[in-house]
Amino acid sequence: NAGVMQNPRHLVRRRGQEARLRCSPMKGHSHVYWYRQLPEEGLKFMVYLQKENIIDESGMPKERFSAEFPKEGPSILRIQQVVRGDSAAYFCASSRGQGGQPQHFGDGTRLSIL
Amino acid sequence: DQQVKQNSPSLSVQEGRISILNCDYTNSMFDYFLWYKKYPAEGPTFLISISSIKDKNEDGRFTVFLNKSAKHLSLHIVPSQPGDSAVYFCAADLFGNEKLTFGTGTRLTIIP
């Protein structure tokens, strides 16, 4: 499968725990994006990364959320001390980043906070 | 501030007829527009895009029209098929910005 791979597909955490969401981009893509979808809403941009660089994190909450895309391995979205309001579907996308190229999405991680 | 709006939450169309999904935007700086289709429990699938230098782009059964003066785009699907039943999202970007702004989606149901 050469598509964008996200894992886990479903993640359950208790309030106060940490959540780690992983994303491997499509083959040949070096740009990764994270979006969040709340129920009955559209996707909201969170962060845009290239290898070892955060390009745009204007959509990230100021506290508890962080993202990385290391030289080796998948991109990680990390949420510390989760709260009920973090329950959402988190989607990762990738592209060649050449402008005018569509972003291709993974199937998302559904995060539920107990 | 909802910069991309899809004012119809749902749409039902008879199989074989034309489906027209609409999208309005407020930010005149947007110059790249995309349509995605989404099935439940899956990620959005890219359908078709258009840049602001064009007013029409066609790919098989899918055609996107862009009216820059009205800040409006539409997706035409013809003929509509049962497998087209899904939620459709329009998205907009500034060329090279790589930060998509999505509408809230329109649920399309194709009636056999």
mmCIF file of C-alpha atoms in Angstrom:
data_model
loop_
_atom_site.group_PDB
_atom_site.id
_atom_site.type_symbol
_atom_site.label_atom_id
_atom_site.label_comp_id
_atom_site.label_asym_id
_atom_site.label_seq_id
_atom_site.Cartn_x
_atom_site.Cartn_y
_atom_site.Cartn_z
ATOM 1 C CA ASN A 1 0.000 0.000 0.000
ATOM 2 C CA ALA A 2 1.699 3.184 -1.215
ATOM 3 C CA GLY A 3 -0.818 5.500 0.448
ATOM 4 C CA VAL A 4 -0.552 7.620 3.586
ATOM 5 C CA MET A 5 -0.472 5.304 6.590
ATOM 6 C CA GLN A 6 -1.748 6.348 9.983
ATOM 7 C CA ASN A 7 -1.723 4.362 13.190
ATOM 8 C CA PRO A 8 -3.373 3.548 15.381
ATOM 9 C CA ARG A 9 -6.791 3.797 13.710
ATOM 10 C CA HIS A 10 -8.466 4.103 17.076
ATOM 11 C CA LEU A 11 -6.951 5.313 20.324
ATOM 12 C CA VAL A 12 -8.614 5.503 23.726
ATOM 13 C CA ARG A 13 -7.026 7.497 26.521
ATOM 14 C CA ARG A 14 -8.072 8.627 29.977
ATOM 15 C CA ARG A 15 -7.941 12.288 30.905
ATOM 16 C CA GLY A 16 -4.400 13.315 31.788
ATOM 17 C CA GLN A 17 -2.680 10.637 29.709
ATOM 18 C CA GLU A 18 -0.568 11.208 26.605
ATOM 19 C CA ALA A 19 -1.640 10.382 23.049
ATOM 20 C CA ARG A 20 0.835 9.691 20.226
ATOM 21 C CA LEU A 21 -0.430 9.545 16.663
ATOM 22 C CA ARG A 22 1.835 8.356 13.857
ATOM 23 C CA CYS A 23 1.851 9.095 10.133
ATOM 24 C CA SER A 24 3.981 7.713 7.314
ATOM 25 C CA PRO A 25 3.670 9.792 4.142
ATOM 26 C CA MET A 26 3.044 8.470 0.673
ATOM 27 C CA LYS A 27 6.152 7.247 -1.125
ATOM 28 C CA GLY A 28 7.963 10.144 -2.761
ATOM 29 C CA HIS A 29 6.296 12.760 -0.539
ATOM 30 C CA SER A 30 8.399 14.828 1.823
ATOM 31 C CA HIS A 31 5.734 17.211 3.146
ATOM 32 C CA VAL A 32 3.351 16.211 5.925
ATOM 33 C CA TYR A 33 0.275 17.993 7.265
ATOM 34 C CA TRP A 34 -1.960 17.305 10.264
ATOM 35 C CA TYR A 35 -5.665 18.209 10.389
ATOM 36 C CA ARG A 36 -8.315 17.724 13.072
ATOM 37 C CA GLN A 37 -12.006 17.077 12.458
ATOM 38 C CA LEU A 38 -14.539 17.595 15.219
ATOM 39 C CA PRO A 39 -18.004 15.997 14.827
ATOM 40 C CA GLU A 40 -20.157 17.638 12.132
ATOM 41 C CA GLU A 41 -17.348 20.021 11.158
ATOM 42 C CA GLY A 42 -14.827 20.300 8.362
ATOM 43 C CA LEU A 43 -11.162 19.524 8.732
ATOM 44 C CA LYS A 44 -9.067 22.189 10.445
ATOM 45 C CA PHE A 45 -5.386 22.672 9.659
ATOM 46 C CA MET A 46 -3.010 22.119 12.561
ATOM 47 C CA VAL A 47 0.608 21.916 11.370
ATOM 48 C CA TYR A 48 2.790 21.568 8.254
ATOM 49 C CA LEU A 49 6.161 19.814 8.459
ATOM 50 C CA GLN A 50 9.059 18.781 6.295
ATOM 51 C CA LYS A 51 11.813 16.450 7.432
ATOM 52 C CA GLU A 52 13.240 17.830 10.695
ATOM 53 C CA ASN A 53 11.460 21.177 10.201
ATOM 54 C CA ILE A 54 8.166 22.694 11.287
ATOM 55 C CA ILE A 55 7.085 24.976 8.445
ATOM 56 C CA ASP A 56 3.750 26.266 9.774
ATOM 57 C CA GLU A 57 2.195 25.470 13.158
ATOM 58 C CA SER A 58 -0.359 28.276 13.160
ATOM 59 C CA GLY A 59 -3.243 25.846 13.728
ATOM 60 C CA MET A 60 -1.735 24.067 16.719
ATOM 61 C CA PRO A 61 -3.111 24.791 20.199
ATOM 62 C CA LYS A 62 -0.478 26.686 22.174
ATOM 63 C CA GLU A 63 -0.226 24.121 24.947
ATOM 64 C CA ARG A 64 -0.063 20.319 25.173
ATOM 65 C CA PHE A 65 0.226 19.731 21.415
ATOM 66 C CA SER A 66 3.465 19.138 19.526
ATOM 67 C CA ALA A 67 4.491 17.587 16.222
ATOM 68 C CA GLU A 68 7.670 16.299 14.683
ATOM 69 C CA PHE A 69 8.857 14.718 11.454
ATOM 70 C CA PRO A 70 12.279 13.228 12.150
ATOM 71 C CA LYS A 71 14.912 12.397 9.579
ATOM 72 C CA GLU A 72 14.041 8.730 9.962
ATOM 73 C CA GLY A 73 10.632 7.328 10.775
ATOM 74 C CA PRO A 74 7.067 8.604 10.749
ATOM 75 C CA SER A 75 5.697 11.981 11.700
ATOM 76 C CA ILE A 76 4.335 12.081 15.254
ATOM 77 C CA LEU A 77 1.528 14.233 16.646
ATOM 78 C CA ARG A 78 1.772 14.251 20.420
ATOM 79 C CA ILE A 79 -0.937 15.411 22.804
ATOM 80 C CA GLN A 80 0.020 15.635 26.446
ATOM 81 C CA GLN A 81 -2.429 15.576 29.385
ATOM 82 C CA VAL A 82 -5.411 14.905 27.147
ATOM 83 C CA VAL A 83 -8.816 16.405 27.952
ATOM 84 C CA ARG A 84 -12.308 15.440 26.772
ATOM 85 C CA GLY A 85 -12.247 18.235 24.164
ATOM 86 C CA ASP A 86 -9.343 16.516 22.384
ATOM 87 C CA SER A 87 -11.720 13.761 21.229
ATOM 88 C CA ALA A 88 -11.726 14.037 17.440
ATOM 89 C CA ALA A 89 -10.538 12.440 14.229
ATOM 90 C CA TYR A 90 -6.953 13.405 13.395
ATOM 91 C CA PHE A 91 -5.967 13.168 9.746
ATOM 92 C CA CYS A 92 -2.514 13.255 8.243
ATOM 93 C CA ALA A 93 -1.856 14.243 4.637
ATOM 94 C CA SER A 94 1.242 14.323 2.470
ATOM 95 C CA SER A 95 2.285 15.931 -0.778
ATOM 96 C CA ARG A 96 5.311 16.686 -2.914
ATOM 97 C CA GLY A 97 4.984 20.269 -1.708
ATOM 98 C CA GLN A 98 5.655 21.792 -5.109
ATOM 99 C CA GLY A 99 2.690 24.139 -5.097
ATOM 100 C CA GLY A 100 -0.461 23.222 -6.938
ATOM 101 C CA GLN A 101 -0.081 19.605 -5.891
ATOM 102 C CA PRO A 102 -2.996 18.041 -4.010
ATOM 103 C CA GLN A 103 -2.592 16.722 -0.504
ATOM 104 C CA HIS A 104 -3.404 13.038 -0.096
ATOM 105 C CA PHE A 105 -4.917 11.883 3.180
ATOM 106 C CA GLY A 106 -4.645 8.861 5.405
ATOM 107 C CA ASP A 107 -7.677 7.212 7.006
ATOM 108 C CA GLY A 108 -7.171 9.047 10.270
ATOM 109 C CA THR A 109 -6.856 8.231 13.958
ATOM 110 C CA ARG A 110 -10.024 8.456 16.007
ATOM 111 C CA LEU A 111 -9.067 9.623 19.487
ATOM 112 C CA SER A 112 -11.523 9.073 22.311
ATOM 113 C CA ILE A 113 -10.942 10.491 25.771
ATOM 114 C CA LEU A 114 -12.666 8.779 28.690
ATOM 115 C CA ASP B 1 -14.589 33.042 10.714
ATOM 116 C CA GLN B 2 -15.754 30.497 8.136
ATOM 117 C CA GLN B 3 -13.760 31.396 5.025
ATOM 118 C CA VAL B 4 -15.073 28.463 2.990
ATOM 119 C CA LYS B 5 -18.784 27.704 3.137
ATOM 120 C CA GLN B 6 -20.878 24.835 1.896
ATOM 121 C CA ASN B 7 -24.399 25.985 2.618
ATOM 122 C CA SER B 8 -26.179 22.748 1.723
ATOM 123 C CA PRO B 9 -25.561 20.097 4.396
ATOM 124 C CA SER B 10 -27.212 17.444 2.249
ATOM 125 C CA LEU B 11 -28.320 16.727 -1.308
ATOM 126 C CA SER B 12 -30.268 13.830 -2.846
ATOM 127 C CA VAL B 13 -30.056 13.080 -6.564
ATOM 128 C CA GLN B 14 -31.544 10.353 -8.739
ATOM 129 C CA GLU B 15 -29.067 7.885 -10.226
ATOM 130 C CA GLY B 16 -28.040 8.936 -13.746
ATOM 131 C CA ARG B 17 -28.883 12.613 -13.201
ATOM 132 C CA ILE B 18 -26.463 15.461 -12.583
ATOM 133 C CA SER B 19 -25.259 16.277 -9.055
ATOM 134 C CA ILE B 20 -24.223 19.889 -8.422
ATOM 135 C CA LEU B 21 -22.401 20.728 -5.211
ATOM 136 C CA ASN B 22 -21.706 24.343 -4.342
ATOM 137 C CA CYS B 23 -19.046 26.157 -2.357
ATOM 138 C CA ASP B 24 -18.503 29.835 -1.543
ATOM 139 C CA TYR B 25 -15.408 31.514 -0.172
ATOM 140 C CA THR B 26 -14.746 34.908 1.343
ATOM 141 C CA ASN B 27 -10.963 35.268 1.088
ATOM 142 C CA SER B 28 -10.165 36.736 -2.327
ATOM 143 C CA MET B 29 -6.511 35.711 -1.875
ATOM 144 C CA PHE B 30 -7.377 32.019 -2.327
ATOM 145 C CA ASP B 31 -6.109 30.869 -5.706
ATOM 146 C CA TYR B 32 -6.177 27.075 -5.568
ATOM 147 C CA PHE B 33 -9.300 25.021 -4.927
ATOM 148 C CA LEU B 34 -9.877 21.312 -4.425
ATOM 149 C CA TRP B 35 -12.751 18.885 -3.980
ATOM 150 C CA TYR B 36 -12.493 15.801 -1.788
ATOM 151 C CA LYS B 37 -14.871 12.896 -1.275
ATOM 152 C CA LYS B 38 -15.117 11.171 2.082
ATOM 153 C CA TYR B 39 -16.692 7.865 3.073
ATOM 154 C CA PRO B 40 -17.403 7.091 6.748
ATOM 155 C CA ALA B 41 -14.364 5.945 8.736
ATOM 156 C CA GLU B 42 -12.021 6.790 5.843
ATOM 157 C CA GLY B 43 -9.852 9.761 4.978
ATOM 158 C CA PRO B 44 -10.777 12.343 2.327
ATOM 159 C CA THR B 45 -9.987 11.231 -1.221
ATOM 160 C CA PHE B 46 -8.818 13.867 -3.689
ATOM 161 C CA LEU B 47 -11.172 14.278 -6.661
ATOM 162 C CA ILE B 48 -10.279 17.339 -8.698
ATOM 163 C CA SER B 49 -8.663 20.749 -8.365
ATOM 164 C CA ILE B 50 -8.609 24.080 -10.135
ATOM 165 C CA SER B 51 -6.306 27.083 -10.017
ATOM 166 C CA SER B 52 -7.585 30.625 -10.253
ATOM 167 C CA ILE B 53 -6.155 31.100 -13.745
ATOM 168 C CA LYS B 54 -8.853 28.732 -15.042
ATOM 169 C CA ASP B 55 -12.629 28.792 -14.810
ATOM 170 C CA LYS B 56 -13.231 25.121 -15.573
ATOM 171 C CA ASN B 57 -11.456 21.814 -15.106
ATOM 172 C CA GLU B 58 -12.783 18.447 -16.178
ATOM 173 C CA ASP B 59 -11.818 14.900 -15.273
ATOM 174 C CA GLY B 60 -14.104 12.141 -16.458
ATOM 175 C CA ARG B 61 -17.509 12.496 -14.805
ATOM 176 C CA PHE B 62 -16.295 15.354 -12.601
ATOM 177 C CA THR B 63 -16.150 19.014 -13.614
ATOM 178 C CA VAL B 64 -15.280 21.932 -11.369
ATOM 179 C CA PHE B 65 -16.332 25.482 -12.262
ATOM 180 C CA LEU B 66 -14.800 28.574 -10.690
ATOM 181 C CA ASN B 67 -16.439 32.015 -10.696
ATOM 182 C CA LYS B 68 -13.835 34.351 -9.175
ATOM 183 C CA SER B 69 -15.998 37.464 -9.257
ATOM 184 C CA ALA B 70 -18.699 35.683 -7.255
ATOM 185 C CA LYS B 71 -16.166 33.792 -5.111
ATOM 186 C CA HIS B 72 -18.041 30.613 -5.931
ATOM 187 C CA LEU B 73 -17.117 27.172 -7.160
ATOM 188 C CA SER B 74 -19.200 24.151 -7.989
ATOM 189 C CA LEU B 75 -18.620 20.475 -8.620
ATOM 190 C CA HIS B 76 -20.714 18.733 -11.267
ATOM 191 C CA ILE B 77 -20.962 14.952 -11.329
ATOM 192 C CA VAL B 78 -22.629 13.464 -14.374
ATOM 193 C CA PRO B 79 -24.009 10.890 -14.558
ATOM 194 C CA SER B 80 -24.391 10.297 -10.826
ATOM 195 C CA GLN B 81 -23.774 6.743 -9.624
ATOM 196 C CA PRO B 82 -24.630 4.983 -6.315
ATOM 197 C CA GLY B 83 -20.920 4.874 -5.402
ATOM 198 C CA ASP B 84 -20.896 8.682 -5.441
ATOM 199 C CA SER B 85 -22.889 8.709 -2.190
ATOM 200 C CA ALA B 86 -20.465 10.300 0.285
ATOM 201 C CA VAL B 87 -19.641 13.593 1.990
ATOM 202 C CA TYR B 88 -17.998 16.104 -0.335
ATOM 203 C CA PHE B 89 -15.658 18.788 0.964
ATOM 204 C CA CYS B 90 -14.368 21.782 -0.912
ATOM 205 C CA ALA B 91 -11.043 23.241 0.182
ATOM 206 C CA ALA B 92 -9.111 26.376 -0.681
ATOM 207 C CA ASP B 93 -5.491 27.469 -0.434
ATOM 208 C CA LEU B 94 -3.112 30.219 -1.345
ATOM 209 C CA PHE B 95 -0.749 28.816 -3.983
ATOM 210 C CA GLY B 96 2.297 27.458 -2.193
ATOM 211 C CA ASN B 97 0.850 28.076 1.255
ATOM 212 C CA GLU B 98 0.128 24.375 1.754
ATOM 213 C CA LYS B 99 -2.560 25.082 4.356
ATOM 214 C CA LEU B 100 -5.978 23.922 3.194
ATOM 215 C CA THR B 101 -9.128 25.632 4.502
ATOM 216 C CA PHE B 102 -12.086 23.248 4.327
ATOM 217 C CA GLY B 103 -15.813 23.772 4.127
ATOM 218 C CA THR B 104 -18.120 21.815 6.427
ATOM 219 C CA GLY B 105 -19.126 19.339 3.742
ATOM 220 C CA THR B 106 -22.240 18.301 1.806
ATOM 221 C CA ARG B 107 -23.635 14.801 2.183
ATOM 222 C CA LEU B 108 -24.621 13.521 -1.268
ATOM 223 C CA THR B 109 -27.061 10.636 -1.517
ATOM 224 C CA ILE B 110 -27.656 8.998 -4.888
ATOM 225 C CA ILE B 111 -31.081 7.386 -5.106
ATOM 226 C CA PRO B 112 -31.162 4.201 -7.228
#
